[in-house]
């Protein structure tokens, strides 16, 4: 989120705050997860499935934050759809 925030700052875009807030929220979510899981654990197939599932969901949510917080997409469901479309490179969009 810092790279797009830097570009938004450089070009004087109004979406800068959306990227900065998204960065802060990502750090607030990510650091505790990293801190409590940094020790080596053996991962079972069930654990791996859960990790991948939650990683996809969290990626979609974090990717939706700049759209939603900047006001570019006022509906969180549409912002999540747009984010997942970008992550999966399907090309589906709600932005006309």
GROMACS .gro file of C-alpha atoms in nm, residues 13-70:
model
   58
   13UNK     CA    1  -0.442   1.251  -0.594
   14UNK     CA    2  -0.723   1.266  -0.341
   15UNK     CA    3  -0.705   0.888  -0.279
   16UNK     CA    4  -0.390   0.916  -0.066
   17UNK     CA    5  -0.575   0.880   0.265
   18UNK     CA    6  -0.745   0.558   0.150
   19UNK     CA    7  -0.407   0.398   0.079
   20UNK     CA    8  -0.252   0.521   0.405
   21UNK     CA    9  -0.545   0.399   0.616
   22UNK     CA   10  -0.535   0.065   0.433
   23UNK     CA   11  -0.163   0.036   0.504
   24UNK     CA   12  -0.220   0.108   0.874
   25UNK     CA   13  -0.505  -0.145   0.899
   26UNK     CA   14  -0.293  -0.408   0.720
   27UNK     CA   15  -0.007  -0.356   0.966
   28UNK     CA   16  -0.243  -0.366   1.264
   29UNK     CA   17  -0.385  -0.698   1.141
   30UNK     CA   18  -0.059  -0.848   1.012
   31UNK     CA   19   0.185  -0.780   1.294
   32UNK     CA   20  -0.006  -0.969   1.566
   33UNK     CA   21  -0.058  -1.262   1.328
   34UNK     CA   22   0.313  -1.269   1.248
   35UNK     CA   23   0.415  -1.225   1.612
   36UNK     CA   24   0.206  -1.514   1.743
   37UNK     CA   25   0.286  -1.751   1.455
   38UNK     CA   26   0.657  -1.687   1.403
   39UNK     CA   27   0.765  -2.005   1.583
   40UNK     CA   28   0.793  -2.316   1.372
   41UNK     CA   29   0.488  -2.539   1.387
   42UNK     CA   30   0.410  -2.850   1.189
   43UNK     CA   31   0.123  -2.783   0.951
   44UNK     CA   32  -0.130  -3.054   0.873
   45UNK     CA   33  -0.337  -3.070   0.555
   46UNK     CA   34  -0.634  -2.933   0.749
   47UNK     CA   35  -0.425  -2.640   0.876
   48UNK     CA   36  -0.294  -2.570   0.527
   49UNK     CA   37  -0.646  -2.562   0.385
   50UNK     CA   38  -0.755  -2.317   0.655
   51UNK     CA   39  -0.449  -2.096   0.603
   52UNK     CA   40  -0.504  -2.071   0.228
   53UNK     CA   41  -0.877  -2.007   0.269
   54UNK     CA   42  -0.827  -1.728   0.522
   55UNK     CA   43  -0.539  -1.581   0.321
   56UNK     CA   44  -0.765  -1.544   0.014
   57UNK     CA   45  -1.041  -1.385   0.221
   58UNK     CA   46  -0.804  -1.146   0.400
   59UNK     CA   47  -0.635  -1.055   0.070
   60UNK     CA   48  -0.972  -0.963  -0.077
   61UNK     CA   49  -1.068  -0.757   0.227
   62UNK     CA   50  -0.737  -0.570   0.247
   63UNK     CA   51  -0.747  -0.510  -0.129
   64UNK     CA   52  -1.099  -0.368  -0.098
   65UNK     CA   53  -1.002  -0.114   0.168
   66UNK     CA   54  -0.852   0.151  -0.065
   67UNK     CA   55  -1.158   0.137  -0.292
   68UNK     CA   56  -1.396   0.171   0.000
   69UNK     CA   57  -1.202   0.419   0.217
   70UNK     CA   58  -1.130   0.654  -0.073
   0.00000   0.00000   0.00000
